[in-house]
Tab-separated table of C-alpha atoms in Angstrom:
chain	number	residue	atom	x	y	z
A	6	MET	CA	10.471	-5.510	19.591
A	7	PRO	CA	8.881	-8.199	17.654
A	8	LYS	CA	9.531	-9.103	14.225
A	9	PHE	CA	6.519	-8.994	11.884
A	10	VAL	CA	3.009	-6.720	11.576
A	11	ALA	CA	-0.229	-8.395	10.277
A	12	ALA	CA	-3.833	-7.335	8.681
A	13	LEU	CA	-6.653	-8.021	8.608
A	14	ASP	CA	-8.337	-7.031	5.542
A	15	GLN	CA	-11.953	-7.603	4.995
A	16	GLY	CA	-12.961	-7.662	1.177
A	17	THR	CA	-16.246	-7.834	-0.083
A	18	THR	CA	-16.140	-10.918	-1.326
A	19	SER	CA	-13.528	-12.470	0.844
A	20	THR	CA	-11.750	-12.011	4.417
A	21	ARG	CA	-8.213	-12.591	4.476
A	22	PHE	CA	-4.956	-12.052	7.451
A	23	MET	CA	-1.786	-11.091	6.615
A	24	ILE	CA	1.771	-10.934	8.156
A	25	PHE	CA	4.329	-9.008	6.990
A	26	ASP	CA	7.905	-8.343	8.495
A	27	HIS	CA	10.336	-5.020	8.554
A	28	GLY	CA	10.725	-4.845	5.124
A	29	GLY	CA	7.004	-5.370	4.041
A	30	ASN	CA	7.334	-8.373	2.530
A	31	VAL	CA	4.483	-10.698	2.808
A	32	VAL	CA	5.246	-13.066	5.116
A	33	ALA	CA	2.235	-15.458	5.380
A	34	VAL	CA	-1.325	-15.046	4.083
A	35	HIS	CA	-5.386	-16.937	4.675
A	36	GLN	CA	-7.793	-16.024	2.712
A	37	LYS	CA	-11.496	-17.625	2.642
A	38	GLU	CA	-14.351	-16.158	0.463
A	39	HIS	CA	-17.503	-15.525	2.193
A	40	ARG	CA	-21.291	-15.925	0.791
A	41	GLN	CA	-22.512	-13.093	-1.795
A	42	ILE	CA	-26.781	-13.157	-0.817
A	43	TYR	CA	-29.383	-11.792	-3.409
A	44	PRO	CA	-32.616	-11.149	-1.521
A	45	LYS	CA	-34.197	-9.452	-4.685
A	46	PRO	CA	-32.691	-7.186	-8.020
A	47	GLY	CA	-29.933	-4.343	-6.378
A	48	TRP	CA	-30.162	-5.994	-2.833
A	49	VAL	CA	-26.771	-7.271	-1.934
A	50	GLU	CA	-26.193	-8.795	1.296
A	51	HIS	CA	-23.719	-10.398	3.946
A	52	ASP	CA	-24.494	-12.537	6.563
A	53	PRO	CA	-21.900	-10.660	9.700
A	54	LEU	CA	-22.099	-13.483	12.261
A	55	GLU	CA	-20.117	-15.750	8.685
A	56	ILE	CA	-17.884	-12.283	8.072
A	57	TRP	CA	-16.625	-13.303	12.024
A	58	GLU	CA	-16.567	-16.605	12.000
A	59	ARG	CA	-13.703	-16.292	8.974
A	60	THR	CA	-11.690	-13.594	10.098
A	61	GLN	CA	-11.315	-16.266	13.233
A	62	GLU	CA	-11.218	-18.674	11.090
A	63	VAL	CA	-8.378	-17.000	8.622
A	64	MET	CA	-6.452	-15.760	11.819
A	65	ARG	CA	-5.542	-19.440	13.087
A	66	GLY	CA	-4.365	-20.016	9.694
A	67	ALA	CA	-1.958	-17.492	8.701
A	68	ILE	CA	-0.436	-17.769	12.394
A	69	ARG	CA	-0.866	-21.740	11.656
A	70	LYS	CA	1.700	-20.855	8.191
A	71	VAL	CA	4.072	-18.513	10.165
A	72	SER	CA	4.424	-20.734	13.238
A	73	SER	CA	5.199	-23.792	11.234
A	74	GLU	CA	7.576	-22.356	8.358
A	75	GLN	CA	8.972	-19.356	9.193
A	76	LEU	CA	10.068	-19.536	12.939
A	77	SER	CA	11.660	-21.651	16.094
A	78	VAL	CA	12.047	-19.980	18.753
A	79	ILE	CA	8.871	-17.322	19.015
A	80	SER	CA	6.187	-19.070	21.086
A	81	GLN	CA	2.511	-20.336	18.898
A	82	GLN	CA	0.275	-17.904	20.295
A	83	SER	CA	1.205	-15.319	18.287
A	84	ALA	CA	3.702	-16.103	16.545
A	85	GLY	CA	5.789	-12.800	17.144
A	86	ILE	CA	2.916	-10.719	15.931
A	87	GLY	CA	3.411	-6.464	17.115
A	88	ALA	CA	-0.336	-5.675	16.558
A	89	ILE	CA	-3.006	-5.510	14.034
A	90	GLY	CA	-4.322	-3.462	11.162
A	91	ILE	CA	-7.264	-3.411	10.050
A	92	THR	CA	-8.801	-2.985	6.995
A	93	ASN	CA	-11.953	-3.591	5.319
A	94	GLN	CA	-14.655	-3.042	2.595
A	95	ARG	CA	-16.147	0.206	3.341
A	96	GLU	CA	-20.329	1.295	3.396
A	97	THR	CA	-21.193	-1.999	4.240
A	98	THR	CA	-23.350	-1.537	6.730
A	99	VAL	CA	-23.232	-3.791	9.793
A	100	VAL	CA	-26.543	-3.010	12.900
A	101	TRP	CA	-26.576	-5.014	16.019
A	102	ASP	CA	-27.680	-5.556	19.436
A	103	LYS	CA	-25.588	-4.123	22.244
A	104	ASN	CA	-25.655	-6.452	25.160
A	105	THR	CA	-26.438	-9.928	23.074
A	106	GLY	CA	-24.187	-9.307	19.581
A	107	LYS	CA	-26.608	-10.725	17.489
A	108	PRO	CA	-26.806	-8.313	14.153
A	109	VAL	CA	-30.783	-7.690	14.059
A	110	TYR	CA	-30.368	-7.553	9.690
A	111	ASN	CA	-28.066	-9.164	8.089
A	112	ALA	CA	-24.867	-6.331	6.697
A	113	ILE	CA	-25.974	-4.220	3.793
A	114	VAL	CA	-23.234	-4.106	1.891
A	115	TRP	CA	-21.911	-0.607	0.156
A	116	GLN	CA	-22.929	-2.183	-4.148
A	117	ASP	CA	-27.001	-2.700	-2.878
A	118	THR	CA	-29.682	0.418	-4.353
A	119	ARG	CA	-32.543	0.206	-1.807
A	120	THR	CA	-32.469	3.565	-0.023
A	121	ASP	CA	-33.725	5.144	-3.489
A	122	ALA	CA	-36.606	5.835	-2.155
A	123	ILE	CA	-34.650	7.256	0.707
A	124	ILE	CA	-32.165	9.242	-1.332
A	125	ASN	CA	-34.541	10.712	-3.028
A	126	GLU	CA	-37.264	11.710	-0.343
A	127	LEU	CA	-33.672	13.484	1.370
A	128	ALA	CA	-33.004	15.406	-2.675
A	129	ARG	CA	-36.084	17.516	-2.576
A	130	GLU	CA	-34.957	19.297	0.166
A	131	GLY	CA	-31.582	20.098	-0.885
A	132	GLY	CA	-31.018	18.568	-3.753
A	133	GLN	CA	-28.357	15.714	-4.357
A	134	ASP	CA	-25.438	17.528	-2.713
A	135	ARG	CA	-27.292	18.500	0.359
A	136	PHE	CA	-25.266	17.160	2.361
A	137	ARG	CA	-21.758	17.789	0.353
A	138	GLU	CA	-20.427	21.071	1.803
A	139	LYS	CA	-20.242	19.147	5.592
A	140	THR	CA	-19.269	16.304	4.280
A	141	GLY	CA	-17.772	15.727	1.003
A	142	LEU	CA	-20.841	13.335	-0.284
A	143	PRO	CA	-23.755	12.980	-2.671
A	144	LEU	CA	-26.653	12.105	-1.308
A	145	ALA	CA	-26.780	8.039	-2.746
A	146	THR	CA	-27.391	4.794	-1.944
A	147	TYR	CA	-23.479	4.222	-2.060
A	148	PHE	CA	-23.358	5.502	1.619
A	149	SER	CA	-23.947	3.611	5.148
A	150	GLY	CA	-26.662	6.936	6.894
A	151	PRO	CA	-28.968	6.099	4.468
A	152	LYS	CA	-28.215	1.822	5.247
A	153	ILE	CA	-28.891	2.671	8.575
A	154	LYS	CA	-32.384	4.366	8.278
A	155	TRP	CA	-33.447	1.709	6.466
A	156	ILE	CA	-32.320	-1.013	8.869
A	157	LEU	CA	-34.525	1.031	11.432
A	158	ASP	CA	-36.993	1.462	9.144
A	159	ASN	CA	-37.941	-1.532	7.811
A	160	VAL	CA	-36.450	-4.873	11.199
A	161	ASP	CA	-39.235	-4.634	13.739
A	162	GLY	CA	-38.811	-3.200	16.686
A	163	ALA	CA	-34.941	-1.780	16.112
A	164	ARG	CA	-35.745	1.866	15.700
A	165	LYS	CA	-37.524	1.837	19.965
A	166	LYS	CA	-34.468	-0.632	20.678
A	167	ALA	CA	-32.297	2.117	18.671
A	168	GLU	CA	-34.499	5.058	21.118
A	169	ARG	CA	-33.814	3.006	24.595
A	170	GLY	CA	-29.591	2.763	22.770
A	171	GLU	CA	-29.389	-0.906	22.732
A	172	LEU	CA	-28.898	-0.973	18.781
A	173	LEU	CA	-25.225	-0.208	17.339
A	174	PHE	CA	-23.897	0.952	13.850
A	175	GLY	CA	-21.034	0.000	12.105
A	176	ASN	CA	-19.212	-0.288	9.104
A	177	ILE	CA	-17.014	-3.912	8.746
A	178	ASP	CA	-13.770	-2.786	11.234
A	179	ALA	CA	-16.289	-1.634	13.136
A	180	TRP	CA	-17.949	-4.950	13.901
A	181	LEU	CA	-14.626	-6.550	13.718
A	182	ILE	CA	-12.677	-4.533	16.446
A	183	TRP	CA	-16.409	-5.161	18.576
A	184	ASN	CA	-15.569	-8.502	18.337
A	185	LEU	CA	-11.969	-8.974	18.177
A	186	CYS	CA	-11.427	-5.958	21.676
A	187	GLY	CA	-15.464	-5.861	22.941
A	188	VAL	CA	-14.614	-1.783	22.183
A	189	HIS	CA	-17.694	0.636	19.460
A	190	VAL	CA	-14.803	2.131	17.835
A	191	THR	CA	-13.915	3.530	14.315
A	192	ASP	CA	-11.916	5.465	12.721
A	193	VAL	CA	-11.364	8.901	10.635
A	194	THR	CA	-11.566	6.909	7.363
A	195	ASN	CA	-15.045	5.214	7.394
A	196	ALA	CA	-16.770	7.741	9.403
A	197	SER	CA	-16.347	9.388	6.192
A	198	ARG	CA	-18.015	7.087	4.191
A	199	THR	CA	-21.234	7.392	6.273
A	200	MET	CA	-22.204	10.934	5.019
A	201	LEU	CA	-22.675	11.187	8.838
A	202	MET	CA	-19.256	12.488	9.744
A	203	ASN	CA	-18.227	16.409	9.327
A	204	LEU	CA	-15.215	16.822	7.633
A	205	ASP	CA	-13.938	19.346	9.542
A	206	THR	CA	-14.804	18.664	12.867
A	207	LEU	CA	-14.297	15.220	12.137
A	208	ASP	CA	-17.090	14.540	14.376
A	209	TRP	CA	-20.716	13.502	13.197
A	210	ASP	CA	-22.509	15.439	12.780
A	211	GLU	CA	-25.911	16.406	14.590
A	212	GLU	CA	-28.069	17.891	11.606
A	213	ILE	CA	-27.340	15.114	9.480
A	214	LEU	CA	-28.458	12.389	11.995
A	215	ASP	CA	-31.286	14.488	13.457
A	216	GLY	CA	-32.685	14.943	9.189
A	217	LEU	CA	-32.467	10.703	9.280
A	218	GLY	CA	-33.222	10.078	12.722
A	219	ILE	CA	-30.635	8.355	13.436
A	220	PRO	CA	-29.863	8.463	17.103
A	221	ARG	CA	-26.235	9.133	19.060
A	222	ALA	CA	-26.046	6.552	20.272
A	223	MET	CA	-25.541	4.331	17.902
A	224	LEU	CA	-22.166	5.450	16.892
A	225	PRO	CA	-19.235	4.121	17.210
A	226	GLU	CA	-16.626	6.759	18.644
A	227	ILE	CA	-14.361	8.437	16.234
A	228	ARG	CA	-10.411	7.745	16.086
A	229	SER	CA	-7.440	8.290	14.128
A	230	SER	CA	-6.429	5.377	12.264
A	231	SER	CA	-3.174	4.273	13.565
A	232	GLU	CA	-3.770	4.034	17.533
A	233	VAL	CA	-3.766	1.083	20.074
A	234	TYR	CA	-7.215	0.704	20.340
A	235	GLY	CA	-7.032	-2.043	23.038
A	236	SER	CA	-5.394	-5.898	22.358
A	237	VAL	CA	-7.568	-8.997	21.416
A	238	ASN	CA	-9.831	-10.737	23.970
A	239	ALA	CA	-9.609	-14.021	22.355
A	240	GLY	CA	-8.671	-17.297	20.303
A	241	ALA	CA	-5.004	-17.197	18.124
A	242	THR	CA	-4.232	-13.858	18.385
A	243	GLN	CA	-4.757	-13.466	22.044
A	244	GLY	CA	-3.570	-10.273	23.260
A	245	ILE	CA	-2.421	-8.517	20.263
A	246	PRO	CA	-3.351	-4.944	20.169
A	247	VAL	CA	-5.221	-3.981	17.346
A	248	ALA	CA	-3.629	-1.164	16.286
A	249	GLY	CA	-4.789	0.193	12.986
A	250	ASP	CA	-8.194	1.192	10.821
A	251	LEU	CA	-8.303	1.785	7.863
A	252	GLY	CA	-11.129	1.783	5.167
A	253	ASP	CA	-9.834	-0.779	2.401
A	254	GLN	CA	-9.042	2.498	-0.602
A	255	GLN	CA	-7.425	4.806	1.922
A	256	ALA	CA	-5.160	1.664	3.582
A	257	ALA	CA	-4.434	1.136	-0.383
A	258	LEU	CA	-3.413	5.055	-0.493
A	259	PHE	CA	-1.474	4.744	2.791
A	260	GLY	CA	0.185	1.076	1.743
A	261	GLN	CA	1.615	3.326	-2.096
A	262	THR	CA	3.028	5.733	0.197
A	263	CYS	CA	0.778	8.295	-1.272
A	264	PHE	CA	2.388	10.373	2.043
A	265	SER	CA	2.132	13.739	-0.822
A	266	VAL	CA	0.084	16.244	-1.969
A	267	GLY	CA	-0.522	15.158	-6.075
A	268	GLU	CA	0.499	11.037	-5.660
A	269	ALA	CA	-2.241	9.134	-6.969
A	270	LYS	CA	-2.952	4.810	-6.912
A	271	ASN	CA	-5.629	3.459	-8.322
A	272	THR	CA	-6.297	-0.034	-6.589
A	273	TYR	CA	-8.981	-2.789	-9.644
A	274	GLY	CA	-10.979	-4.842	-6.738
A	275	THR	CA	-14.668	-5.270	-6.528
A	276	GLY	CA	-14.745	-2.371	-8.123
A	277	CYS	CA	-12.184	0.369	-8.339
A	278	PHE	CA	-11.944	3.546	-6.631
A	279	MET	CA	-8.601	6.024	-7.367
A	280	LEU	CA	-7.297	8.607	-4.531
A	281	LEU	CA	-5.755	11.494	-4.769
A	282	ASN	CA	-3.448	12.985	-1.752
A	283	THR	CA	-4.220	16.509	-0.840
A	284	GLY	CA	-2.939	17.354	1.917
A	285	GLU	CA	-4.423	18.440	5.007
A	286	LYS	CA	-8.006	20.717	3.830
A	287	PRO	CA	-10.667	19.159	1.982
A	288	VAL	CA	-10.701	19.965	-1.245
A	289	GLN	CA	-14.236	19.895	-2.726
A	290	SER	CA	-15.058	18.549	-5.649
A	291	LYS	CA	-17.607	20.298	-9.065
A	292	ALA	CA	-16.453	17.498	-11.080
A	293	GLY	CA	-18.479	14.049	-9.334
A	294	LEU	CA	-15.612	13.309	-7.235
A	295	LEU	CA	-16.033	12.214	-3.276
A	296	THR	CA	-13.316	14.669	-0.599
A	297	THR	CA	-12.843	12.568	1.433
A	298	LEU	CA	-10.606	11.354	4.428
A	299	GLY	CA	-7.215	9.887	3.221
A	300	TYR	CA	-5.347	9.696	6.542
A	301	LYS	CA	-5.109	10.245	10.448
A	302	ILE	CA	-1.994	8.886	11.878
A	303	GLY	CA	-2.669	9.688	15.496
A	304	ASP	CA	-1.917	12.831	16.749
A	305	GLN	CA	-0.896	14.436	13.255
A	306	GLU	CA	-3.692	16.040	11.498
A	307	ALA	CA	-5.834	14.737	9.093
A	308	VAL	CA	-4.903	14.098	5.438
A	309	TYR	CA	-7.478	14.845	3.344
A	310	ALA	CA	-8.298	13.344	-0.844
A	311	LEU	CA	-10.298	13.387	-3.713
A	312	GLU	CA	-11.928	9.722	-4.729
A	313	GLY	CA	-12.775	8.603	-8.237
A	314	SER	CA	-15.641	5.681	-6.943
A	315	ILE	CA	-17.015	2.549	-9.283
A	316	ALA	CA	-19.321	0.462	-8.667
A	317	ILE	CA	-17.988	-2.517	-11.054
A	318	THR	CA	-15.048	-3.647	-12.617
A	319	GLY	CA	-13.229	-6.740	-10.734
A	320	ALA	CA	-17.227	-8.024	-9.998
A	321	LEU	CA	-18.276	-8.007	-13.946
A	322	ILE	CA	-15.532	-11.057	-13.929
A	323	GLN	CA	-17.335	-12.300	-11.201
A	324	TRP	CA	-19.890	-11.911	-12.806
A	325	LEU	CA	-19.437	-13.355	-16.990
A	326	ARG	CA	-18.163	-16.587	-14.570
A	327	ASP	CA	-21.052	-16.764	-12.311
A	328	ASN	CA	-23.939	-15.684	-14.216
A	329	LEU	CA	-22.505	-16.322	-18.140
A	330	GLY	CA	-20.839	-19.657	-17.321
A	331	LEU	CA	-18.463	-17.655	-19.615
A	332	ILE	CA	-15.337	-18.907	-18.192
A	333	GLN	CA	-14.350	-21.302	-15.523
A	334	SER	CA	-12.118	-18.912	-13.454
A	335	SER	CA	-11.460	-15.195	-13.010
A	336	ALA	CA	-7.459	-15.615	-14.435
A	337	GLU	CA	-8.951	-17.044	-17.952
A	338	VAL	CA	-11.063	-14.400	-19.072
A	339	GLU	CA	-7.757	-13.186	-20.133
A	340	ALA	CA	-6.686	-15.247	-22.364
A	341	LEU	CA	-10.677	-15.476	-23.715
A	342	ALA	CA	-10.325	-11.843	-24.369
A	343	LYS	CA	-6.421	-12.163	-25.855
A	344	SER	CA	-8.690	-14.353	-28.717
A	345	VAL	CA	-9.977	-11.819	-30.735
A	346	GLU	CA	-7.808	-8.771	-31.578
A	347	ASP	CA	-9.692	-5.758	-30.240
A	348	ASN	CA	-13.710	-5.097	-28.706
A	349	GLY	CA	-15.695	-6.451	-32.301
A	350	GLY	CA	-16.611	-2.721	-32.062
A	351	ILE	CA	-19.149	-3.627	-28.231
A	352	TYR	CA	-18.895	-1.472	-25.120
A	353	PHE	CA	-20.588	-3.276	-22.189
A	354	VAL	CA	-20.982	-0.297	-19.305
A	355	PRO	CA	-21.694	-2.058	-16.012
A	356	ALA	CA	-23.626	-0.194	-14.782
A	357	PHE	CA	-25.156	-3.008	-12.187
A	358	SER	CA	-25.500	-0.822	-9.219
A	359	GLY	CA	-26.110	2.198	-10.783
A	360	LEU	CA	-23.345	4.868	-11.886
A	361	PHE	CA	-20.773	6.623	-9.032
A	362	ALA	CA	-18.478	8.543	-9.972
A	363	PRO	CA	-18.626	10.988	-12.144
A	364	TYR	CA	-22.200	10.805	-12.833
A	365	TRP	CA	-23.132	9.617	-9.539
A	366	LYS	CA	-26.322	8.588	-11.203
A	367	SER	CA	-28.295	5.094	-9.367
A	368	ASP	CA	-31.355	4.894	-11.915
A	369	ALA	CA	-28.682	3.531	-14.644
A	370	ARG	CA	-28.301	0.245	-15.500
A	371	GLY	CA	-25.738	-2.047	-17.979
A	372	VAL	CA	-25.709	-2.474	-20.988
A	373	ILE	CA	-23.966	-3.856	-24.110
A	374	VAL	CA	-24.119	-1.834	-27.443
A	375	GLY	CA	-23.039	-2.230	-30.556
A	376	MET	CA	-24.111	-6.258	-31.121
A	377	THR	CA	-23.513	-7.727	-34.520
A	378	ARG	CA	-23.864	-10.937	-35.626
A	379	TYR	CA	-19.715	-10.925	-35.229
A	380	VAL	CA	-19.295	-10.220	-31.810
A	381	ASN	CA	-18.001	-13.220	-29.869
A	382	LYS	CA	-18.125	-14.492	-26.091
A	383	GLY	CA	-14.325	-13.088	-26.542
A	384	HIS	CA	-15.373	-9.873	-27.586
A	385	ILE	CA	-17.399	-9.367	-24.891
A	386	ALA	CA	-15.353	-10.623	-21.843
A	387	ARG	CA	-12.207	-8.443	-23.857
A	388	ALA	CA	-14.693	-5.334	-23.755
A	389	ALA	CA	-15.519	-6.065	-20.189
A	390	LEU	CA	-12.149	-5.509	-19.627
A	391	GLU	CA	-11.708	-2.344	-21.276
A	392	ALA	CA	-14.644	-1.146	-19.086
A	393	THR	CA	-12.759	-0.969	-16.026
A	394	ALA	CA	-9.925	0.784	-18.416
A	395	TYR	CA	-12.257	3.349	-19.891
A	396	GLN	CA	-14.110	4.107	-16.237
A	397	THR	CA	-10.858	4.667	-14.559
A	398	ARG	CA	-10.022	6.983	-17.435
A	399	GLU	CA	-13.706	9.491	-16.475
A	400	VAL	CA	-12.678	8.795	-12.890
A	401	ILE	CA	-8.615	10.657	-13.567
A	402	ASP	CA	-10.902	13.208	-16.294
A	403	ALA	CA	-12.656	14.374	-13.025
A	404	MET	CA	-9.237	14.317	-10.693
A	405	GLU	CA	-7.443	16.535	-12.943
A	406	MET	CA	-9.938	19.163	-13.466
A	407	ASP	CA	-11.285	19.466	-9.651
A	408	SER	CA	-7.188	19.451	-8.537
A	409	ASP	CA	-5.075	20.953	-11.936
A	410	VAL	CA	-3.111	18.404	-11.000
A	411	LYS	CA	-2.019	16.265	-14.486
A	412	LEU	CA	-1.151	13.213	-14.276
A	413	THR	CA	2.441	12.574	-15.222
A	414	ALA	CA	2.273	8.176	-14.380
A	415	LEU	CA	-0.532	5.873	-12.534
A	416	LYS	CA	0.540	4.027	-9.334
A	417	VAL	CA	-2.150	0.603	-9.569
A	418	ASP	CA	-3.172	-2.522	-6.912
A	419	GLY	CA	-4.734	-5.415	-6.408
A	420	GLY	CA	-6.663	-8.253	-7.841
A	421	MET	CA	-7.204	-6.978	-11.665
A	422	VAL	CA	-3.671	-5.072	-11.334
A	423	PHE	CA	-2.171	-9.085	-12.668
A	424	ASN	CA	-3.228	-9.142	-16.179
A	425	ASP	CA	-1.688	-7.782	-18.733
A	426	LEU	CA	-4.203	-6.328	-20.907
A	427	LEU	CA	-5.616	-4.939	-19.003
A	428	MET	CA	-2.706	-2.778	-17.631
A	429	GLN	CA	-2.170	-2.178	-20.930
A	430	PHE	CA	-4.506	-0.740	-22.434
A	431	GLN	CA	-5.220	0.822	-19.182
A	432	SER	CA	-2.039	2.193	-20.452
A	433	ASP	CA	-2.780	3.318	-23.861
A	434	ILE	CA	-6.143	4.696	-23.409
A	435	LEU	CA	-4.959	6.947	-20.636
A	436	ASN	CA	-1.765	7.460	-22.011
A	437	VAL	CA	0.785	7.329	-19.199
A	438	PRO	CA	2.298	4.858	-17.675
A	439	VAL	CA	0.844	2.699	-15.486
A	440	ILE	CA	3.078	0.699	-12.205
A	441	ARG	CA	2.853	-1.985	-10.116
A	442	PRO	CA	4.152	-2.068	-6.639
A	443	LYS	CA	6.415	-5.414	-5.720
A	444	VAL	CA	3.849	-5.440	-3.042
A	445	ALA	CA	0.240	-5.288	-5.343
A	446	GLU	CA	-1.866	-6.477	-2.514
A	447	THR	CA	-1.316	-2.847	-0.776
A	448	THR	CA	-4.737	-2.714	0.991
A	449	ALA	CA	-3.378	-5.248	4.029
A	450	LEU	CA	0.141	-3.619	3.684
A	451	GLY	CA	-1.599	-0.076	4.348
A	452	ALA	CA	-3.333	-1.396	7.446
A	453	ALA	CA	-0.258	-3.001	8.636
A	454	TYR	CA	2.144	-0.106	8.185
A	455	ALA	CA	-0.676	2.351	10.221
A	456	ALA	CA	-0.856	-0.158	13.162
A	457	GLY	CA	3.189	-0.424	13.295
A	458	LEU	CA	3.035	3.557	13.421
A	459	ALA	CA	1.150	3.290	16.351
A	460	ILE	CA	3.530	0.794	18.051
A	461	GLY	CA	7.139	2.129	16.857
A	462	PHE	CA	7.699	-0.965	14.132
A	463	TRP	CA	8.337	1.083	11.812
A	464	LYS	CA	9.464	4.806	12.931
A	465	ASP	CA	8.213	7.282	10.128
A	466	TYR	CA	7.056	7.483	6.460
A	467	ASP	CA	10.470	7.897	4.968
A	468	GLU	CA	11.094	4.599	6.454
A	469	LEU	CA	8.267	2.821	4.714
A	470	ARG	CA	8.831	4.363	1.488
A	471	ALA	CA	11.924	2.767	1.192
A	472	ASN	CA	9.439	-0.324	1.321
A	473	TRP	CA	8.089	0.668	-1.886
A	474	ALA	CA	9.490	-1.304	-5.172
A	475	LYS	CA	8.488	-1.170	-8.737
A	476	ASP	CA	7.956	-4.381	-9.971
A	477	LYS	CA	6.299	-3.852	-13.629
A	478	GLU	CA	5.153	-0.664	-15.635
A	479	TRP	CA	3.524	-0.889	-19.001
A	480	LYS	CA	4.057	2.748	-21.758
A	481	PRO	CA	1.701	3.798	-23.808
A	482	ALA	CA	1.401	2.079	-27.082
A	483	MET	CA	-2.162	2.875	-29.180
A	484	ARG	CA	-2.172	5.783	-31.467
A	485	ALA	CA	-3.493	9.309	-30.425
A	486	ASP	CA	-6.456	8.941	-33.135
A	487	LEU	CA	-7.220	5.470	-32.121
A	488	ARG	CA	-7.455	7.041	-28.335
A	489	LYS	CA	-9.539	9.341	-29.511
A	490	LYS	CA	-11.515	7.049	-31.473
A	491	LEU	CA	-12.273	4.528	-28.704
A	492	TYR	CA	-13.607	7.061	-25.675
A	493	SER	CA	-15.594	8.554	-28.146
A	494	GLY	CA	-17.390	5.280	-28.166
A	495	TRP	CA	-17.537	4.439	-24.820
A	496	LYS	CA	-18.449	7.940	-23.636
A	497	LYS	CA	-21.687	7.717	-25.746
A	498	ALA	CA	-21.858	3.801	-25.022
A	499	VAL	CA	-22.575	5.621	-20.790
A	500	THR	CA	-24.873	7.070	-22.240
A	501	ARG	CA	-27.474	4.561	-23.251
A	502	ALA	CA	-27.601	3.264	-19.300
A	503	PHE	CA	-29.151	6.148	-18.232
A	504	ASP	CA	-32.691	6.112	-17.021
A	505	TRP	CA	-34.040	2.364	-17.180
A	506	VAL	CA	-35.559	3.227	-13.835
A	507	GLU	CA	-39.147	4.411	-13.993
C-alpha cells in the first residue's frame, strides 16, 4: 500500500499540489499563482497553457519536498504517491483543438459576465428558470454552457471546427486530465455546473445542447468523482493514476466529511460557497439556491446538494490590495479593520460580477453606501470583511427556507478562515458557532479522499470521518437587537446595487 495520496488543486488565482498521509495530514505542498486577465469591464480570463505550466511546476515542487524531507527509501520519481485527485475552479471554460492540444481562446472564468446577452436571449423563452427543472440552475452568466456558445460564435472558424469534431470543451478539470492522461473525461460535479447536464440522467441533455448550438462531440464523458480515469503519461508524477475529480466546492464538502443529509460547509475563497448535503434525490430550490451534484463515489448512488454561491469575498480583499492600494498584502486587512470599532455606518456590496445567490442579478454592480467624512480606510476594510459574513447569512436564510433544516453550527474552510475578526463577526451575525477544522484547506483534502477511496487507501467514510478534528470555534457574542439592526442595514444596501446597467 502506498504511503500517500495527492491532490492537484487548481483554483481561480493559483494552482497547488498537496500530498497527504493516511491521517489526512499535509506532508508537502507547492503553490504558484497565475495571471488574471481583464480584457474589458466584466471580462475575466486565464491562459490555459499557463495553468498547465503551473500544474507541472507545482507537482515537481511538492514531490521534491517530499523526496528530500520526508523519505529516504521511496523512489524520487513518485514519492510513494498512490493516486492523484483533481479539484478545480468550476465553470471556467476551455475549448481546445483536439489535434494540436492548443486552446482556441483563453479560458473564460466563472466570474466573467460577457454572456449576458446570450442569457437574455435564452430567457425570452421560458424565463430565467428555463432549464432549472433539468439542471437545477437558473440562466446566468456563471455557468459553462453559454461560455462555450460565446467562443463558438465569436472565435473565427471555431463553430465549423466544432461541427467537424475537431474541438473539445472542458472545465479546468477536464483540461488537466486530458493533458495529464490523454483522456477526455469529467465528473458529475463539474458536469452539473455547465447548465448542460440533466440531474436525473447524469448525462448531457440533447434539448439544451440544441438550444445552445453546442455539438455533443465537444463534450467529455461524464464519470463518477472517484475512479481511475487513467495514469499520468509524463513528468514528475508519471505512472500515478488520476483517480478523483471534484469541483472545488464539492471537494470541500467531501473534505469536511459532510456525508449525512443536513450537514453543511462554507468555503471562504475568491468567492464564498455554501453546500448542504440533501441526499440521493435533488431538491429544487424556491429561494434562489442551486441544485447541484455533491459527489458520486464509484458505483454508489449520486449524492446531491443545495448550494449558495457568492461571487466576490476574498476577491474583494485582493481588490483593496491591488486596485486601491489600501493594504500591501491580504493578511494586513484584519489589522486595518481592527483599527476601528465598527464599520462607521457603511456597507460594501461587492457586486463586481453581478450578484449570485439568492438574487441572480447579473446587472447588479458594486456599491459602498453610507459614506460620510468620518469614514476612513479602516472602516472600508471592516465593511469589506463584513460583506462576506452578510452574504453568507443571506445564503443560510435561503437554505433553511428550502430545506426546513435549522443550522446549528457552521463548518468553515478556505483561506479567509484564519481571519479571527471575520470569523467572530460571522458567528455573531448568524447566531451560531463557527467551527474551523485542523486541516482548513479541505478542498484539496476532499479530492485526495476521492482518489484514495478509488484505490483502497481509505476503505470507507468512517475512516475519513475519523480524520476530521476541530481546530478552533467561535461562538456568538452579539446582542440580538444589534444583529437585527446591522443585517437590516445590509439588506437595504443590497438594493442599491440593483439595475445599474442600461
